[in-house]
Amino acid sequence: MSVEVENDLIKFSYGEAHACVAKKGCTLVSFVVDGDEYLYLSEAANLSSKSPTPVRGGMPLIFPAFGNSYLESLKTVQQHGFVRNMAWDFVIAEVLTECTVARFRLSHRQCEKEQQYKNWCEFYGQPIKFELTMVFELFPDCITVNTGLVNENVSELEFQFLYHTYFRVPCVRDMYITGLKGAKYLDRLQTRYGLDGSPMLKVEEQTDKLYELGENNREIDILSGNYNVRLTASDNLKDLVVWNPWEENAAKMKDFEPKSSYRNMCCVEFGTIGGTTVTQGQRWQCQHTITII
Ligand code: BG6
């Protein structure tokens, strides 16, 4: 059990579980259990807090906008928001009896010079005062992340939110995602709606699907040889994105290396895309757990 701070990286462990969070975007960049890494990280990912780009891989946080948002209040904010690009404060990490906990924080004070933050504020006609907190709890076979958002001064603050998690898999073609049966989805590549009728989803081509999760879709498993994980989340995260750029699009992404590594990853991302609001003085929170099975 240990906690180490190495410049912009916070490394912590609990038994045979090890995690590493980059202050850049408060991105979980590594989750290792019994020597096996469960997260994909591009070899070209830049983990420095000063890097101009978000981390390609791990679990960046998408907030306040998902994609190029269709929501009026978020139209001027860049793809996937700006908090993944900010250098978060590391607050504390502690080894407790049952787990190791690491806490991070980002507030409007750190964002004042960020153009995308300013764009977001324009809609409300005032500087948005907010605080985001991320608390990671590392157990022997799982990691839980708790996120809190406090809206200090806007009567009703609208946002989208997503854990943009890149899972590492030995071979994406041999991977199955279960738990999506009966879920409606939007195929974002073809702008087509559909219904998943199959108990197992395979990813065999460029994929960008946004699922609306029902009551029967609260446990999502990624099964891939010896790398099997179960994903769960608080009930307020009702959406799930499955994304793989595949060969052609991986080639276009500068920070995606090696180019062939689209074969060894898949993003499976819990979030809320429909537009959630938090009123002035209130705290919104959510939770997501990755368990090795
Ligand atoms: C996914 C989106 O969440 O992220 C995709 O569904 C997007 O549409 C992908 O291409 C990667 O986005 P980015 O901004 O991290 O390159």
Coordinates of C-alpha atoms and ligand atoms in Angstrom, one line a residue:
M1 CA 0.0 0.0 0.0
S2 CA 1.6 3.3 -1.0
V3 CA 1.1 6.8 -2.3
E4 CA 3.7 8.5 -4.5
V5 CA 3.6 11.9 -6.1
E6 CA 5.9 12.2 -9.2
N7 CA 5.5 15.7 -10.6
D8 CA 2.2 15.6 -12.4
L9 CA 1.3 12.0 -11.6
I10 CA -0.2 10.5 -8.4
K11 CA 0.5 6.8 -8.0
F12 CA -1.3 4.8 -5.4
S13 CA -1.8 1.2 -4.6
Y14 CA -3.8 -1.2 -2.4
G15 CA -2.5 -4.7 -2.2
E16 CA -2.0 -5.9 -5.8
A17 CA -4.0 -3.1 -7.3
H18 CA -2.2 0.0 -8.6
A19 CA -3.6 3.2 -10.0
C20 CA -2.1 6.4 -11.5
V21 CA -3.9 9.7 -12.0
A22 CA -2.5 12.5 -14.1
K23 CA -3.3 16.0 -12.8
K24 CA -4.0 16.8 -16.5
G25 CA -7.7 16.4 -16.7
C26 CA -7.7 14.3 -13.5
T27 CA -7.2 11.4 -15.9
L28 CA -6.9 7.9 -14.5
V29 CA -4.1 6.7 -16.8
S30 CA -3.4 3.3 -15.3
F31 CA -5.3 0.6 -13.4
V32 CA -3.3 -2.5 -12.8
V33 CA -4.5 -5.6 -10.9
D34 CA -2.2 -8.5 -10.3
G35 CA 0.2 -7.2 -12.9
D36 CA -2.3 -6.7 -15.7
E37 CA -3.1 -3.3 -17.1
Y38 CA -6.8 -2.7 -17.8
L39 CA -6.7 0.8 -19.4
Y40 CA -5.4 1.7 -22.8
L41 CA -3.0 4.6 -23.1
S42 CA -1.6 5.8 -26.4
E43 CA 2.2 5.8 -26.6
A44 CA 1.9 9.4 -27.8
A45 CA -0.3 10.5 -24.9
N46 CA 1.2 13.6 -23.1
L47 CA 0.7 13.4 -19.4
S48 CA 2.2 16.7 -18.5
S49 CA -0.1 19.3 -17.0
K50 CA 1.3 21.8 -19.4
S51 CA 0.4 19.7 -22.5
P52 CA -2.0 21.6 -24.9
T53 CA -4.0 18.4 -25.6
P54 CA -6.0 16.1 -23.4
V55 CA -4.6 12.7 -22.5
R56 CA -5.3 10.1 -25.3
G57 CA -6.3 7.1 -23.3
G58 CA -7.1 6.3 -19.7
M59 CA -10.2 7.9 -18.3
P60 CA -10.5 11.6 -19.2
L61 CA -13.5 13.4 -17.9
I62 CA -15.9 14.9 -20.4
F63 CA -17.6 18.0 -19.0
P64 CA -19.5 20.3 -19.5
A65 CA -20.2 19.3 -23.1
F66 CA -20.3 16.0 -24.9
G67 CA -19.1 16.1 -28.5
N68 CA -20.1 19.3 -30.3
S69 CA -23.2 19.7 -28.1
Y70 CA -26.6 20.2 -29.5
L71 CA -27.7 21.9 -26.3
E72 CA -28.1 25.7 -26.7
S73 CA -26.3 26.4 -23.4
L74 CA -23.2 24.4 -24.6
K75 CA -23.1 25.2 -28.3
T76 CA -20.1 27.5 -27.9
V77 CA -18.0 25.0 -25.9
Q78 CA -15.5 22.8 -27.8
Q79 CA -15.9 19.1 -28.4
H80 CA -16.0 17.2 -25.0
G81 CA -15.6 20.3 -22.9
F82 CA -12.5 21.7 -21.3
V83 CA -12.0 20.1 -17.9
R84 CA -10.0 17.3 -19.5
N85 CA -7.5 19.9 -20.5
M86 CA -7.1 21.6 -17.1
A87 CA -4.5 20.9 -14.5
W88 CA -6.5 19.7 -11.5
D89 CA -5.4 20.1 -7.9
F90 CA -4.3 17.0 -6.1
V91 CA -5.8 17.3 -2.6
I92 CA -4.7 14.2 -0.6
A93 CA -4.3 10.4 -0.9
E94 CA -4.6 8.1 2.1
V95 CA -4.3 4.4 2.7
L96 CA -7.4 3.4 4.7
T97 CA -8.2 0.0 6.1
E98 CA -10.3 -1.2 3.1
C99 CA -9.0 0.9 0.2
T100 CA -6.7 3.7 -0.8
V101 CA -8.4 7.0 -1.5
A102 CA -7.1 9.9 -3.7
R103 CA -8.9 13.2 -4.0
F104 CA -8.7 15.9 -6.7
R105 CA -10.4 19.2 -7.3
L106 CA -11.0 21.8 -10.0
S107 CA -12.8 25.1 -9.5
H108 CA -13.7 28.1 -11.7
R109 CA -10.6 29.9 -10.2
Q110 CA -8.3 27.6 -12.2
C111 CA -10.3 28.1 -15.4
E112 CA -10.6 31.9 -15.5
K113 CA -8.0 32.2 -18.4
E114 CA -9.4 29.3 -20.4
Q115 CA -11.2 30.4 -23.5
Q116 CA -13.7 27.5 -23.5
Y117 CA -14.7 28.3 -19.9
K118 CA -15.3 31.9 -21.0
N119 CA -17.4 30.6 -23.9
W120 CA -19.5 28.6 -21.5
C121 CA -20.0 31.6 -19.2
E122 CA -21.2 33.8 -22.0
F123 CA -24.5 31.9 -22.2
Y124 CA -25.2 32.7 -18.6
G125 CA -23.9 36.3 -18.9
Q126 CA -21.7 35.9 -15.8
P127 CA -18.7 33.9 -14.6
I128 CA -19.9 30.5 -13.6
K129 CA -18.7 29.6 -10.1
F130 CA -18.3 25.8 -9.7
E131 CA -16.3 23.2 -8.0
L132 CA -15.7 19.7 -9.4
T133 CA -14.3 16.9 -7.1
M134 CA -13.0 13.5 -8.1
V135 CA -12.4 10.9 -5.4
F136 CA -10.9 7.6 -6.5
E137 CA -11.2 4.6 -4.2
L138 CA -8.9 1.7 -5.0
F139 CA -9.8 -1.8 -3.7
P140 CA -8.0 -5.1 -4.3
D141 CA -10.1 -5.9 -7.4
C142 CA -11.9 -2.7 -8.3
I143 CA -11.7 1.1 -8.6
T144 CA -14.6 3.4 -7.9
V145 CA -14.6 7.0 -8.9
N146 CA -17.0 9.5 -7.2
T147 CA -17.6 12.9 -8.9
G148 CA -19.2 15.9 -7.3
L149 CA -20.3 19.1 -9.0
V150 CA -21.3 22.2 -6.9
N151 CA -23.0 25.1 -8.7
E152 CA -22.3 28.1 -6.6
N153 CA -24.0 30.9 -8.4
V154 CA -26.1 30.1 -11.5
S155 CA -29.8 29.6 -11.0
E156 CA -29.8 26.5 -13.2
L157 CA -26.6 25.1 -14.6
E158 CA -26.9 22.7 -17.6
F159 CA -24.2 20.2 -18.5
Q160 CA -23.4 16.8 -20.0
F161 CA -21.0 14.4 -18.4
L162 CA -19.1 11.3 -19.4
Y163 CA -16.3 9.1 -18.1
H164 CA -14.4 8.7 -21.5
T165 CA -12.8 5.4 -20.6
Y166 CA -10.4 3.6 -22.9
F167 CA -10.2 -0.1 -22.0
R168 CA -7.2 -2.1 -23.1
V169 CA -8.1 -5.4 -24.7
P170 CA -5.8 -8.1 -26.2
C171 CA -7.8 -8.1 -29.4
V172 CA -10.9 -5.9 -30.1
R173 CA -12.3 -8.4 -32.6
D174 CA -12.4 -11.1 -29.9
M175 CA -14.1 -8.8 -27.4
Y176 CA -17.7 -8.9 -26.3
I177 CA -19.7 -6.3 -24.5
T178 CA -22.7 -7.7 -22.6
G179 CA -25.5 -6.1 -20.7
L180 CA -26.8 -3.9 -23.6
K181 CA -29.7 -6.1 -24.6
G182 CA -32.9 -4.1 -25.1
A183 CA -31.1 -0.8 -25.0
K184 CA -32.0 1.9 -27.6
Y185 CA -29.0 3.5 -29.4
L186 CA -28.1 6.2 -31.7
D187 CA -25.5 5.2 -34.3
R188 CA -23.6 8.5 -34.4
L189 CA -21.8 7.6 -37.6
Q190 CA -25.0 7.0 -39.6
T191 CA -27.3 9.2 -37.6
R192 CA -29.6 6.2 -37.3
Y193 CA -31.5 4.9 -34.3
G194 CA -31.7 1.2 -33.4
L195 CA -32.4 -1.3 -30.6
D196 CA -29.8 -3.7 -29.4
G197 CA -31.4 -7.1 -29.5
S198 CA -28.3 -9.1 -28.9
P199 CA -27.0 -10.3 -25.6
M200 CA -23.4 -9.7 -26.8
L201 CA -22.1 -6.7 -28.8
K202 CA -19.1 -7.2 -31.0
V203 CA -17.0 -4.3 -32.3
E204 CA -15.7 -5.2 -35.7
E205 CA -15.5 -1.8 -37.5
Q206 CA -15.5 1.9 -36.8
T207 CA -18.1 2.3 -34.0
D208 CA -19.6 5.3 -32.3
K209 CA -22.8 4.4 -30.6
L210 CA -24.7 6.2 -27.9
Y211 CA -26.9 3.9 -25.8
E212 CA -29.8 4.9 -23.6
L213 CA -29.6 2.5 -20.7
G214 CA -32.7 0.9 -19.3
E215 CA -33.2 -0.8 -15.9
N216 CA -31.9 -4.1 -17.4
N217 CA -28.7 -2.5 -18.6
R218 CA -27.1 -1.5 -15.3
E219 CA -24.2 -4.0 -15.4
I220 CA -22.0 -3.9 -18.5
D221 CA -19.3 -6.5 -18.9
I222 CA -16.3 -6.3 -21.3
L223 CA -15.2 -9.9 -21.9
S224 CA -11.9 -10.3 -23.7
G225 CA -9.9 -13.4 -23.0
N226 CA -8.3 -13.0 -19.6
Y227 CA -9.2 -9.3 -19.4
N228 CA -12.8 -9.2 -18.1
V229 CA -14.3 -6.2 -16.3
R230 CA -17.7 -5.3 -15.0
L231 CA -18.8 -1.7 -15.2
T232 CA -21.5 -0.2 -13.0
A233 CA -22.6 3.3 -12.3
S234 CA -25.0 5.4 -10.3
D235 CA -28.5 5.5 -11.7
N236 CA -28.1 9.1 -12.9
L237 CA -25.6 7.9 -15.5
K238 CA -28.2 6.7 -18.0
D239 CA -26.1 6.8 -21.2
L240 CA -23.3 4.7 -22.5
V241 CA -21.0 5.3 -25.5
V242 CA -19.1 2.6 -27.3
W243 CA -16.4 4.0 -29.5
N244 CA -13.5 2.7 -31.6
P245 CA -12.0 4.9 -34.3
W246 CA -10.8 1.8 -36.3
E247 CA -7.9 2.0 -38.8
E248 CA -8.8 5.0 -40.9
N249 CA -9.6 7.3 -38.0
A250 CA -6.8 6.1 -35.8
A251 CA -4.5 7.1 -38.6
K252 CA -5.9 10.7 -38.5
M253 CA -5.3 11.2 -34.8
K254 CA -1.8 12.6 -34.2
D255 CA -1.7 11.4 -30.6
F256 CA -2.9 7.9 -31.3
E257 CA 0.1 5.6 -31.3
P258 CA 0.8 3.0 -32.5
K259 CA -1.8 3.5 -35.2
S260 CA -2.5 -0.2 -35.1
S261 CA -3.5 0.0 -31.4
Y262 CA -7.1 0.6 -32.3
R263 CA -7.1 -3.2 -32.2
N264 CA -6.2 -3.2 -28.5
M265 CA -8.7 -0.7 -27.2
C266 CA -12.4 0.1 -26.9
C267 CA -14.0 3.1 -25.2
V268 CA -17.0 2.1 -23.1
E269 CA -18.2 5.3 -21.4
F270 CA -20.9 5.8 -18.8
G271 CA -22.4 9.3 -18.6
T272 CA -25.4 11.6 -19.0
I273 CA -25.7 13.2 -22.3
G274 CA -29.3 14.4 -22.4
G275 CA -28.6 17.6 -20.4
T276 CA -28.6 17.5 -16.6
T277 CA -29.1 20.5 -14.4
V278 CA -27.9 21.5 -11.0
T279 CA -29.5 24.5 -9.3
Q280 CA -27.7 27.2 -7.4
G281 CA -26.1 26.1 -4.2
Q282 CA -26.8 22.4 -4.9
R283 CA -24.4 19.5 -5.4
W284 CA -24.8 16.9 -8.2
Q285 CA -22.9 13.6 -7.8
C286 CA -22.3 10.4 -9.6
Q287 CA -20.3 7.2 -9.2
H288 CA -18.7 4.7 -11.5
T289 CA -17.0 1.4 -10.7
I290 CA -14.7 -0.9 -12.7
T291 CA -14.4 -4.4 -11.2
I292 CA -12.1 -7.2 -12.5
I293 CA -14.2 -10.3 -12.9
Ligands
BG6_1 C1 -16.3 9.5 -28.1 C2 -17.3 10.1 -29.1 O1 -16.8 9.6 -26.8 O2 -15.0 10.2 -28.2 C3 -16.6 10.2 -30.5 O3 -18.5 9.4 -29.1 C4 -15.3 10.9 -30.5 O4 -17.6 10.8 -31.4 C5 -14.4 10.2 -29.5 O5 -14.7 10.8 -31.8 C6 -13.0 10.8 -29.3 O6 -13.1 12.2 -29.1 P1 -11.8 13.0 -28.8 O7 -12.3 14.5 -28.8 O8 -11.2 12.5 -27.5 O9 -10.9 12.7 -30.0

